[in-house]
Coordinates of N, CA, C and O and ligand atoms in Angstrom, one line a residue:
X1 N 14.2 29.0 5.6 CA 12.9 28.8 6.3 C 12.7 27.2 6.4 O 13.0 26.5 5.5
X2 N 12.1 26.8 7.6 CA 12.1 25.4 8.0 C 10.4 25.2 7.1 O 9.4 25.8 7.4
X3 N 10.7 24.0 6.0 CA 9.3 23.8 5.8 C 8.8 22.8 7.2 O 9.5 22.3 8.0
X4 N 6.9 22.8 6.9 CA 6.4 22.2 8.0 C 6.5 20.9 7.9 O 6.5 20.1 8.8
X5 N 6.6 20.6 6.8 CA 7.1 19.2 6.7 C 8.3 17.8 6.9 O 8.3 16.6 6.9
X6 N 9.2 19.3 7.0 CA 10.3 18.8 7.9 C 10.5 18.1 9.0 O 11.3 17.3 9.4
X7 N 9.2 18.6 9.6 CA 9.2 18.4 11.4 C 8.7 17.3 11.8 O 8.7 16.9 13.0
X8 N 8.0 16.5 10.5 CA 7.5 15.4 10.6 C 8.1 14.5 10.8 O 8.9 14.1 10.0
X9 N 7.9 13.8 12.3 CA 9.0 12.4 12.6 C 9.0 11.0 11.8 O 7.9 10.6 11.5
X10 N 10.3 10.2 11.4 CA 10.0 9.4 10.9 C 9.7 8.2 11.4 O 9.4 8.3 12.6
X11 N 9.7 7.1 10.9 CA 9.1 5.9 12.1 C 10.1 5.9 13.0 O 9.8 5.9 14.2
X12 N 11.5 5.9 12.5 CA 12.6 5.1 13.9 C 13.9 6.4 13.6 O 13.8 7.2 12.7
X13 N 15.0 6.3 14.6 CA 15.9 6.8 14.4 C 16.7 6.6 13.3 O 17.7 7.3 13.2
X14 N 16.5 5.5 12.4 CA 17.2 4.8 12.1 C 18.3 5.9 10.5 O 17.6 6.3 9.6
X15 N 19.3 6.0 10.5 CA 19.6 7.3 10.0 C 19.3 7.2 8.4 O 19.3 8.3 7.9
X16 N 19.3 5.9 7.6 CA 18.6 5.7 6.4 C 17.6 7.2 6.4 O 18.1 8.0 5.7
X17 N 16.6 7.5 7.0 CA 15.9 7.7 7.0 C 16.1 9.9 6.5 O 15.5 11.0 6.6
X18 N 16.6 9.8 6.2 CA 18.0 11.0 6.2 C 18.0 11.4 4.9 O 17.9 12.5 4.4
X19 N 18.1 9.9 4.4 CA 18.4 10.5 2.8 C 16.9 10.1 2.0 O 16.6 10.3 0.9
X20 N 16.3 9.5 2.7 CA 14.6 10.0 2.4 C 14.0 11.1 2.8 O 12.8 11.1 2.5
X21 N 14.6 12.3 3.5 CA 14.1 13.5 3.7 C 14.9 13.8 2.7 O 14.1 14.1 1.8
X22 N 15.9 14.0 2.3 CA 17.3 14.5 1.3 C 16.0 14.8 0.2 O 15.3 15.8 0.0
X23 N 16.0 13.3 -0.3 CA 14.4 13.7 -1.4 C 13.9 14.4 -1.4 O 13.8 15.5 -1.9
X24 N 13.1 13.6 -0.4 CA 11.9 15.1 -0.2 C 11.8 16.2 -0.7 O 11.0 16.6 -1.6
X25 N 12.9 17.0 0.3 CA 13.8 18.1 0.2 C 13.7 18.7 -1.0 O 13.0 19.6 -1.4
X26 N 14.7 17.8 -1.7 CA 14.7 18.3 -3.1 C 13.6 18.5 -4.2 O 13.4 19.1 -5.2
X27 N 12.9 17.6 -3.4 CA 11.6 18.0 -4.4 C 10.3 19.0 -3.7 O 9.1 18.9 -3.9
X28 N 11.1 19.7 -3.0 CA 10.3 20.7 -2.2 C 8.7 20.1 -1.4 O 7.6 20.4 -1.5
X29 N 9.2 19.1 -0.8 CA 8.3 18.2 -0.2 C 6.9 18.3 -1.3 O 6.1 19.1 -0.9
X30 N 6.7 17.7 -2.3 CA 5.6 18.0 -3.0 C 5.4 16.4 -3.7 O 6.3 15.7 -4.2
X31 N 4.1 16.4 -3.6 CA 3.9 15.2 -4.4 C 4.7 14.5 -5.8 O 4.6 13.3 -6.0
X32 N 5.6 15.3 -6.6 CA 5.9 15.5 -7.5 C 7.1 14.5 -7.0 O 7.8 14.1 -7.8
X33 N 7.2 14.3 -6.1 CA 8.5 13.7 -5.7 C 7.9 12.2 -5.0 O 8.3 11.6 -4.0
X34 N 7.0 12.1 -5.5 CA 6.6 10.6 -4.7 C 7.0 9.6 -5.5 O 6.9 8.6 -4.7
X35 N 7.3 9.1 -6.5 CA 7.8 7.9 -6.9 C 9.2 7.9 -6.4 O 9.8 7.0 -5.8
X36 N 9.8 9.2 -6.9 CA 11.5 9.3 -6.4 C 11.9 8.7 -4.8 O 12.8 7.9 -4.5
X37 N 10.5 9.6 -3.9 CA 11.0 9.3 -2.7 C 10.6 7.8 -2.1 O 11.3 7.5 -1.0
X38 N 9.6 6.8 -2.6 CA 9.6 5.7 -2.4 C 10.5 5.0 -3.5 O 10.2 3.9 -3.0
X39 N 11.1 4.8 -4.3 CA 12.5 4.4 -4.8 C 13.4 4.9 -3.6 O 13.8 3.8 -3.1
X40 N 13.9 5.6 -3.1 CA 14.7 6.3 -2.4 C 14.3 5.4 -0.8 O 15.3 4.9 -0.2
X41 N 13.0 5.3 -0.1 CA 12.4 4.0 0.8 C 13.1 2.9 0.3 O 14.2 2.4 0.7
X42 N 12.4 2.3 -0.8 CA 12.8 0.8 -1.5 C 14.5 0.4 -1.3 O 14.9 -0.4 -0.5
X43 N 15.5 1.3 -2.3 CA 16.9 1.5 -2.1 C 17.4 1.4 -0.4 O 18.3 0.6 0.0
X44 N 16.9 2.0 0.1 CA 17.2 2.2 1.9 C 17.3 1.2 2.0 O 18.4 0.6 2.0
X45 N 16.0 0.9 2.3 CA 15.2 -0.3 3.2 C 14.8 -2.1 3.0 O 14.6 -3.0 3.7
X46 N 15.1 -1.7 1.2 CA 14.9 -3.1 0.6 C 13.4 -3.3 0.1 O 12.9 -4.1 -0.7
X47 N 12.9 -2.5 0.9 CA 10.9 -2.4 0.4 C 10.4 -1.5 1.4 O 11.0 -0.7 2.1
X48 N 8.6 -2.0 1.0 CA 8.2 -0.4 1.6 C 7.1 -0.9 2.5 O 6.1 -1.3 1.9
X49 N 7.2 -0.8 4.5 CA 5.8 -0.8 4.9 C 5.3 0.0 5.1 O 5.7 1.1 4.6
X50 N 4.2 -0.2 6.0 CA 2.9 0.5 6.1 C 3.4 2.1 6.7 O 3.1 3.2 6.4
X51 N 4.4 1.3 8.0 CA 5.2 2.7 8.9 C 5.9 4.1 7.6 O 6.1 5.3 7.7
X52 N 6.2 3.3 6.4 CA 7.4 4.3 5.6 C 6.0 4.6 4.8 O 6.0 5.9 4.7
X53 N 5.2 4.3 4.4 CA 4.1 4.7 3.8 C 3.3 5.6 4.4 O 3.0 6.7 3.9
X54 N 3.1 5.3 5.4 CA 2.4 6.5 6.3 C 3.0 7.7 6.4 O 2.2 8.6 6.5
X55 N 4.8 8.0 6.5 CA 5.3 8.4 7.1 C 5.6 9.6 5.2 O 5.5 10.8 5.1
X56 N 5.8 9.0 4.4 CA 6.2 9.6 3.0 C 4.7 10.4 2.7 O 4.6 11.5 2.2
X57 N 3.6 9.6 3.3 CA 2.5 10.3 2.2 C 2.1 12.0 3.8 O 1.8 13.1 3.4
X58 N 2.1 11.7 4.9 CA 2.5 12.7 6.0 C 3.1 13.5 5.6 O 2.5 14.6 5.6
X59 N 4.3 13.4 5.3 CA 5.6 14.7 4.9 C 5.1 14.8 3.5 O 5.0 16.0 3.3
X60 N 4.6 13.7 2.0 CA 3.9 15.2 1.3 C 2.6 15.4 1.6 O 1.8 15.8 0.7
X61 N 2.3 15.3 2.4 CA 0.9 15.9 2.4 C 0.1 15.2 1.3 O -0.7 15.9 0.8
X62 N 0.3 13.9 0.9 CA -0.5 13.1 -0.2 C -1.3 11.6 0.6 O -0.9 10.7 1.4
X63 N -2.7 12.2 -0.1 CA -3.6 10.8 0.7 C -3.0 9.9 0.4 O -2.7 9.6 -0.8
X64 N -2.8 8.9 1.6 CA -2.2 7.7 2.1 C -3.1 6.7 0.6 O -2.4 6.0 0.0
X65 N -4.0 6.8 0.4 CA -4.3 5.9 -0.6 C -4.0 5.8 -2.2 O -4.0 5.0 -3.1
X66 N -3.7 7.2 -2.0 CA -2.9 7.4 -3.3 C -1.1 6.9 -3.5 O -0.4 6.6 -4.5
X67 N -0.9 7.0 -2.2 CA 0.9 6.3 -2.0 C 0.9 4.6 -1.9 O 1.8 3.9 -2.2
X68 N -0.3 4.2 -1.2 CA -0.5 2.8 -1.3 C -0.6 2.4 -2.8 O 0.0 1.4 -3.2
X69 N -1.5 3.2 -3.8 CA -1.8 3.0 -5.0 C -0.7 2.9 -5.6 O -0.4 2.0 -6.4
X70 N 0.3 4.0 -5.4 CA 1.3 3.8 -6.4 C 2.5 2.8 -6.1 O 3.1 2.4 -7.0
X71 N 2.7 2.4 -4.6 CA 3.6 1.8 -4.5 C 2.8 0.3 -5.1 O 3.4 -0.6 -5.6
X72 N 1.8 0.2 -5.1 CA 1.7 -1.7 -5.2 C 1.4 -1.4 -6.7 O 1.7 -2.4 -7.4
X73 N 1.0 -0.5 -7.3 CA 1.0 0.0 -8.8 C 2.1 -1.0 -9.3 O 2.0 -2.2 -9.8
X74 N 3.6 0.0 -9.0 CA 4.6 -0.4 -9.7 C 5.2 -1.5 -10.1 O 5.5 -1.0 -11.2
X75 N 5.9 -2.8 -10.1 CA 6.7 -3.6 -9.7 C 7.1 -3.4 -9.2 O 7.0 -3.8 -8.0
X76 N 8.3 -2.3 -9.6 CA 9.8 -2.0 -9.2 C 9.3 -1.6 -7.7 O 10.3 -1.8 -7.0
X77 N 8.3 -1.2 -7.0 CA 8.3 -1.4 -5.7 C 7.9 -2.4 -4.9 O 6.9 -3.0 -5.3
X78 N 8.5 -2.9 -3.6 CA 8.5 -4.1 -3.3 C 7.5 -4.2 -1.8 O 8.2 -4.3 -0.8
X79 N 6.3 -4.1 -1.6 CA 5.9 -4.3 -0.1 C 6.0 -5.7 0.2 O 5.7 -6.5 -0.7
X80 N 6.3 -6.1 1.4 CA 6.3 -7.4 2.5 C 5.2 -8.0 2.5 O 4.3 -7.3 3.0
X81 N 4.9 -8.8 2.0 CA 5.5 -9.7 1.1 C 5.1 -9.7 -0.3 O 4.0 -9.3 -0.5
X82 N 5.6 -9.9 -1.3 CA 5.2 -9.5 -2.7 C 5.0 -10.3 -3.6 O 6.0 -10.7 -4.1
X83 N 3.4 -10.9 -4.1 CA 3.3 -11.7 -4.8 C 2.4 -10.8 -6.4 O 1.9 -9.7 -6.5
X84 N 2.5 -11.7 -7.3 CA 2.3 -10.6 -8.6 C 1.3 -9.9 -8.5 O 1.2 -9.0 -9.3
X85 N 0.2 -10.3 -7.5 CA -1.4 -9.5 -7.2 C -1.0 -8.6 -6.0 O -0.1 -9.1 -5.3
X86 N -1.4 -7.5 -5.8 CA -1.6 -7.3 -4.1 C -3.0 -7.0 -3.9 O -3.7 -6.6 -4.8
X87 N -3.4 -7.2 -2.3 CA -4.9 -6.6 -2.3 C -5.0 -6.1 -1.2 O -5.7 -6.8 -0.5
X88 N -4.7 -5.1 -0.7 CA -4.9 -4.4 0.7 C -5.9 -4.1 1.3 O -6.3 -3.0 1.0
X89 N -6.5 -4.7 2.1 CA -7.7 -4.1 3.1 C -7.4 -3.5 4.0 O -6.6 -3.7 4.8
X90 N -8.6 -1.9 3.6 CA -8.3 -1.2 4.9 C -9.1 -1.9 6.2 O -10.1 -2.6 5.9
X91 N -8.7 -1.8 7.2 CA -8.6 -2.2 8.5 C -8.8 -1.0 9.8 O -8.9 -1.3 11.0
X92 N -9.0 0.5 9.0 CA -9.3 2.0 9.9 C -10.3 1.3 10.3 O -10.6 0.2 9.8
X93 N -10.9 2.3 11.5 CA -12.1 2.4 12.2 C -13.4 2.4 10.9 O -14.4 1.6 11.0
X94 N -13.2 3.1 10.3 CA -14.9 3.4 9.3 C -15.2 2.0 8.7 O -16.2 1.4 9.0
X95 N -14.1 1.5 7.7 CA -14.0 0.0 7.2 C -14.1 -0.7 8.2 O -14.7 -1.7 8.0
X96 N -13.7 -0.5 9.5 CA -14.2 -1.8 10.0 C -15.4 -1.9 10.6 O -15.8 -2.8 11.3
X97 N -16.0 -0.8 10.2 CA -17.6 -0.7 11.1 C -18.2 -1.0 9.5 O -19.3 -1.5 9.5
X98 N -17.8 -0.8 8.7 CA -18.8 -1.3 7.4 C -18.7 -2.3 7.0 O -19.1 -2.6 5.9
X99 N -18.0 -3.3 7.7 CA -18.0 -5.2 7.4 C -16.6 -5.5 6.6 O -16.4 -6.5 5.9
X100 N -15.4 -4.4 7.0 CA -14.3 -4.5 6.9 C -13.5 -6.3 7.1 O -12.9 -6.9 6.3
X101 N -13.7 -6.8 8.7 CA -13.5 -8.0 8.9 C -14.4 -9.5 7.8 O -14.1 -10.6 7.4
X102 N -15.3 -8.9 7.7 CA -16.2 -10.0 7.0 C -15.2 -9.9 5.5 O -14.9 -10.9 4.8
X103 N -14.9 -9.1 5.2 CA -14.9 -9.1 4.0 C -13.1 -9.8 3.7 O -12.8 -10.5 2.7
X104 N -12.1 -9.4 5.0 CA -10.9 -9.9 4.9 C -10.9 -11.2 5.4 O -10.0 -12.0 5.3
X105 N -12.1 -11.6 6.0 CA -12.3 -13.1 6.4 C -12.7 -13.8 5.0 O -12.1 -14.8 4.7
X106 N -13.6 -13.4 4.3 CA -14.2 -14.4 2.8 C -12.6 -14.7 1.9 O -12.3 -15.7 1.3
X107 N -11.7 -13.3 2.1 CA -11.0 -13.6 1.1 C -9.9 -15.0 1.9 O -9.8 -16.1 1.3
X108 N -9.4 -14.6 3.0 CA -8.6 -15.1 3.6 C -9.4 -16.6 2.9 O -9.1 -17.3 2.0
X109 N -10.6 -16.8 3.8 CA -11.0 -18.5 3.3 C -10.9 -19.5 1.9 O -11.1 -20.7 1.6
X110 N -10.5 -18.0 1.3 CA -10.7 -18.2 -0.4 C -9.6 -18.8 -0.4 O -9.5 -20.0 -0.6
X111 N -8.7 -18.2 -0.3 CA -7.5 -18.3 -0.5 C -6.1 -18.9 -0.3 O -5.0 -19.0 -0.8
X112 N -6.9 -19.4 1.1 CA -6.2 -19.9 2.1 C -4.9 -19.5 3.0 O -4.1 -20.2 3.6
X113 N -5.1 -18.4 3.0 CA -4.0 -17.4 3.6 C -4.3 -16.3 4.3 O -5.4 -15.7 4.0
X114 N -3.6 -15.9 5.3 CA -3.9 -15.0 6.5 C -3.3 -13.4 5.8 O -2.5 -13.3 4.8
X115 N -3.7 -12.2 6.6 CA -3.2 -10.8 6.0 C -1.5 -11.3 6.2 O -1.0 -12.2 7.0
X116 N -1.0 -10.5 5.5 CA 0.4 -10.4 5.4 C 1.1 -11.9 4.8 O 2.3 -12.5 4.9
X117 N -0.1 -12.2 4.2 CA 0.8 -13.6 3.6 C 0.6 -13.7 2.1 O -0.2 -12.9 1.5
X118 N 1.2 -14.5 1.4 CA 1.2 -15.1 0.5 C 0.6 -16.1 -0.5 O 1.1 -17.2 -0.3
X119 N -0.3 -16.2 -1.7 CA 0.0 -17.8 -1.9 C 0.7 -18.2 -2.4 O 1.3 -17.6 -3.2
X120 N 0.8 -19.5 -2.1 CA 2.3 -20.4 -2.4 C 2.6 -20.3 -3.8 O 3.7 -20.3 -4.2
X121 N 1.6 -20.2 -4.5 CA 1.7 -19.7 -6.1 C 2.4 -18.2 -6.6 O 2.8 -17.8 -7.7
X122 N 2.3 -17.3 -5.2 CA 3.1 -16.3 -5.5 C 1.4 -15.3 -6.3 O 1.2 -14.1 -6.4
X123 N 0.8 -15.9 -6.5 CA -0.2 -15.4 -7.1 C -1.1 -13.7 -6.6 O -1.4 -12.7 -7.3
X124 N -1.2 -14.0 -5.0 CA -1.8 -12.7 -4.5 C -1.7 -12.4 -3.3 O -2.6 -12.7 -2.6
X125 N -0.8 -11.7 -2.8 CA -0.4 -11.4 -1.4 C -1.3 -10.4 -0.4 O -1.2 -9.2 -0.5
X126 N -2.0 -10.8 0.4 CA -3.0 -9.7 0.8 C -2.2 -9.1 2.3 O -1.3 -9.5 2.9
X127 N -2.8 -8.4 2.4 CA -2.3 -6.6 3.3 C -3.4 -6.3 4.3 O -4.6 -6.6 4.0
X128 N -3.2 -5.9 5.1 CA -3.7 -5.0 5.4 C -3.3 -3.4 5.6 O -2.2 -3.0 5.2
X129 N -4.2 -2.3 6.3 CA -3.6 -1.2 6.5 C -4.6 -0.3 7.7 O -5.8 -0.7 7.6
X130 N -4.5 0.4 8.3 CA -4.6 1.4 8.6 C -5.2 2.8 7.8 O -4.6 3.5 7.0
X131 N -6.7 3.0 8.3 CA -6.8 3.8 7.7 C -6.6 4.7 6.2 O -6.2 5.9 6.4
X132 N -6.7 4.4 5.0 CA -6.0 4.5 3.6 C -6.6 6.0 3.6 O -6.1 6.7 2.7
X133 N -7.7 6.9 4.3 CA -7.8 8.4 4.0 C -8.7 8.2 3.4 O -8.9 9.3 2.8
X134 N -10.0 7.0 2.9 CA -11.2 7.4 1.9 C -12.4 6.9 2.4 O -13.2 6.2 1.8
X135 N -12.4 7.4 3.8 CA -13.1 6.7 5.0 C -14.6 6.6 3.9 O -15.4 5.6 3.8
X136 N -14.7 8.0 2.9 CA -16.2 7.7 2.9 C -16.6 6.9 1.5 O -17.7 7.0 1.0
X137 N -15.6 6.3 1.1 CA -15.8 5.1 0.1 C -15.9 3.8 1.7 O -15.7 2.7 1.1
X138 N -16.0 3.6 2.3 CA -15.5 2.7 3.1 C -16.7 1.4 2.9 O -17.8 1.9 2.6
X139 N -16.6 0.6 2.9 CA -15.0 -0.5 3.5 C -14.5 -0.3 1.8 O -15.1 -0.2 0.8
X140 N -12.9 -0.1 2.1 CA -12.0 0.4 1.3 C -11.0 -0.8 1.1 O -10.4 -1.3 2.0
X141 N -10.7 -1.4 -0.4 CA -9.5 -2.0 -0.8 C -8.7 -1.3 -1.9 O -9.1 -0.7 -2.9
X142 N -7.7 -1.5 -1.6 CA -6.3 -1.3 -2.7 C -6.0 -2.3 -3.7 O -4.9 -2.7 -3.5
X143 N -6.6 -2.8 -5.0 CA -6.3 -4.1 -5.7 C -5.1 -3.9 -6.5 O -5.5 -3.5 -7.6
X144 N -4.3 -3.9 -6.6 CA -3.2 -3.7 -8.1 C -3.4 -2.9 -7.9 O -4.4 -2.7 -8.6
X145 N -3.1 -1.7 -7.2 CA -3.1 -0.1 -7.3 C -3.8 0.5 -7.6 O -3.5 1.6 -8.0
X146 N -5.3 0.2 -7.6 CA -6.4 0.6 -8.0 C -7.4 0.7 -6.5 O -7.5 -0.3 -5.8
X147 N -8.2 2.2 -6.3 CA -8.8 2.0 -5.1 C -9.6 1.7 -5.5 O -9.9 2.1 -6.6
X148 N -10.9 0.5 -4.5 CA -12.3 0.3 -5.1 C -12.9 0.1 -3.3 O -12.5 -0.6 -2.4
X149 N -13.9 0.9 -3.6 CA -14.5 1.7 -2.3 C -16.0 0.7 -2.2 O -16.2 -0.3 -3.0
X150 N -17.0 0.9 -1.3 CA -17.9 0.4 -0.8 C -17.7 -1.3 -1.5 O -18.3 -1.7 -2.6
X151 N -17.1 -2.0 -0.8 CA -16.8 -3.1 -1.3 C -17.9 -4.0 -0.7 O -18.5 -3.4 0.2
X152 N -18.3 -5.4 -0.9 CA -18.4 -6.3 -0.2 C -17.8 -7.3 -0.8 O -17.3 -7.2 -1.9
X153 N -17.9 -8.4 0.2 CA -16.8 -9.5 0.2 C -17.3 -10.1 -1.5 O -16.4 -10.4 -2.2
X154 N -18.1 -10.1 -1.8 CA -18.8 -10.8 -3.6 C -18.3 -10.1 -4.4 O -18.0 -10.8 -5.4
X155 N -18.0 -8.6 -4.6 CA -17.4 -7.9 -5.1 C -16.0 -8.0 -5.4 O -15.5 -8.2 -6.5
X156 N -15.3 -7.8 -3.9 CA -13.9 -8.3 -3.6 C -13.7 -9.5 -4.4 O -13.1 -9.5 -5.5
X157 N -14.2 -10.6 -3.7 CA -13.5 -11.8 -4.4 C -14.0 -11.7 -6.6 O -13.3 -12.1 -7.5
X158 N -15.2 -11.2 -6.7 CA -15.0 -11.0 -8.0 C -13.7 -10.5 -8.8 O -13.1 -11.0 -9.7
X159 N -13.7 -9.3 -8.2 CA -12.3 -9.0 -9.1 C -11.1 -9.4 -8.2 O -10.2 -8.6 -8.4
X160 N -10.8 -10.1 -7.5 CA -9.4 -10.6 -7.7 C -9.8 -12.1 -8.4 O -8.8 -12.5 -9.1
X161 N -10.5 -12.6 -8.5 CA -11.1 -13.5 -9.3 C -10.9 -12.9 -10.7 O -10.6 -13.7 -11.7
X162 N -11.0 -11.7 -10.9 CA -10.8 -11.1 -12.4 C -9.5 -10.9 -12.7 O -9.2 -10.3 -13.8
X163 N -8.5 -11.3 -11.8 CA -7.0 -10.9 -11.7 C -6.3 -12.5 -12.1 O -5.3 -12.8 -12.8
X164 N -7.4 -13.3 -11.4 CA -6.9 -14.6 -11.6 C -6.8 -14.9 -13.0 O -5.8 -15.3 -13.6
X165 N -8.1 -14.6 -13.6 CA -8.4 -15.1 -15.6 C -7.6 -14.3 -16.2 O -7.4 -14.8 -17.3
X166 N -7.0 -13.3 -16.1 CA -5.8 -12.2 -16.9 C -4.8 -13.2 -16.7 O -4.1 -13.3 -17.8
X167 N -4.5 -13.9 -15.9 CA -3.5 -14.6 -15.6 C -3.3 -15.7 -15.9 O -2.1 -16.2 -16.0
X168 N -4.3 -16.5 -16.1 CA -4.4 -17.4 -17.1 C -4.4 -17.5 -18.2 O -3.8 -18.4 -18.7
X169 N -5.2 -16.5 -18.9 CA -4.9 -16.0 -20.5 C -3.5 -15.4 -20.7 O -3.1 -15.5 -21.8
X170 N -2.8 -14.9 -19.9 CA -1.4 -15.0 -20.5 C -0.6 -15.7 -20.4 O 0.3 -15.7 -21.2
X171 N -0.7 -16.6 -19.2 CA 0.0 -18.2 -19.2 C -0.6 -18.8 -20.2 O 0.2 -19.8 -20.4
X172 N -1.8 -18.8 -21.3 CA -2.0 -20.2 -21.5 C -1.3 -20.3 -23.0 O -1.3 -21.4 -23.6
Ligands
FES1 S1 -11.0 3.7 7.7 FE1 -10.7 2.8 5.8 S2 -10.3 4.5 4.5 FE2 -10.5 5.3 6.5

């Protein structure tokens, strides 16, 4: 029997992509197999975007925010670009009608860095995404693998601000 999960296309032809269904597979397309099958992305691909994330949490049938959570959770997984913080703003339609841009604009100025970049300290790489699936927390961020929902920009910058002093107290 063809599960329905199978039928789910992946981003590209690209045939890597093969032995990330292999996983799957084997773990009877079920959540239970989500760290394996993004190890199994990471191994492929060398890291994990937005396209393999979308496309893993689709085939298990697991909210996209919970596969964003776990991949920037871990270390050992690597998204483009990877600095020891991540902070992904969702960017869907709902977040951006509830001051989604305002809020990726304060951090950006904070920070001095654009989505998909880095700071030079390596310190906090921010993201964006598409829709993360928790439209009605919205405006929605991903901090360190942690979702935190009806955000505003004062909020936001507080706790990555709270990411910053952890980080000091263990450097010092
Ligand atoms: S639009 Fe942001 S969670 Fe859906």
């Amino acid at each position: 029997m063809i599960s329905r999960n199978e039928k789910i296309e992946p981003p590209s032809d690209d045939k890597r992509w093969r032995i990330v269904q292999a996983t799957m597979q084997r773990n009877g397309f079920t959540r239970d197999g989500l760290i394996e099958t993004l190890h199994t992305v990471q191994q492929s691909f060398g890291f994990l975007d937005d396209d393999s994330l979308r496309y893993v949490a689709a085939s298990l049938n697991a909210p996209l925010s919970q596969v964003y959570g776990v991949s920037t959770f871990y270390h050992l997984f690597s998204l483009k670009p990877a600095g020891r913080n991540t902070c992904v703003v969702c960017m869907g339609t709902a977040c951006y009608i509830k001051g989604a841009p305002a809020l990726l604009e304060q951090i950006e100025n904070e920070y001095g860095l654009s989505r998909g970049e880095t700071t030079e300290d390596g310190h906090l790489s921010l993201m964006t995404a598409r829709c993360l699936g928790s439209c009605g927390l919205a405006p929605v961020a991903v901090i360190n693998g942690h979702i935190a929902g009806k955000l505003n920009a004062e909020e936001a910058l507080q706790r990555l601000q709270a990411l910053q002093e952890v980080e000091n107290v263990q450097q010092a």
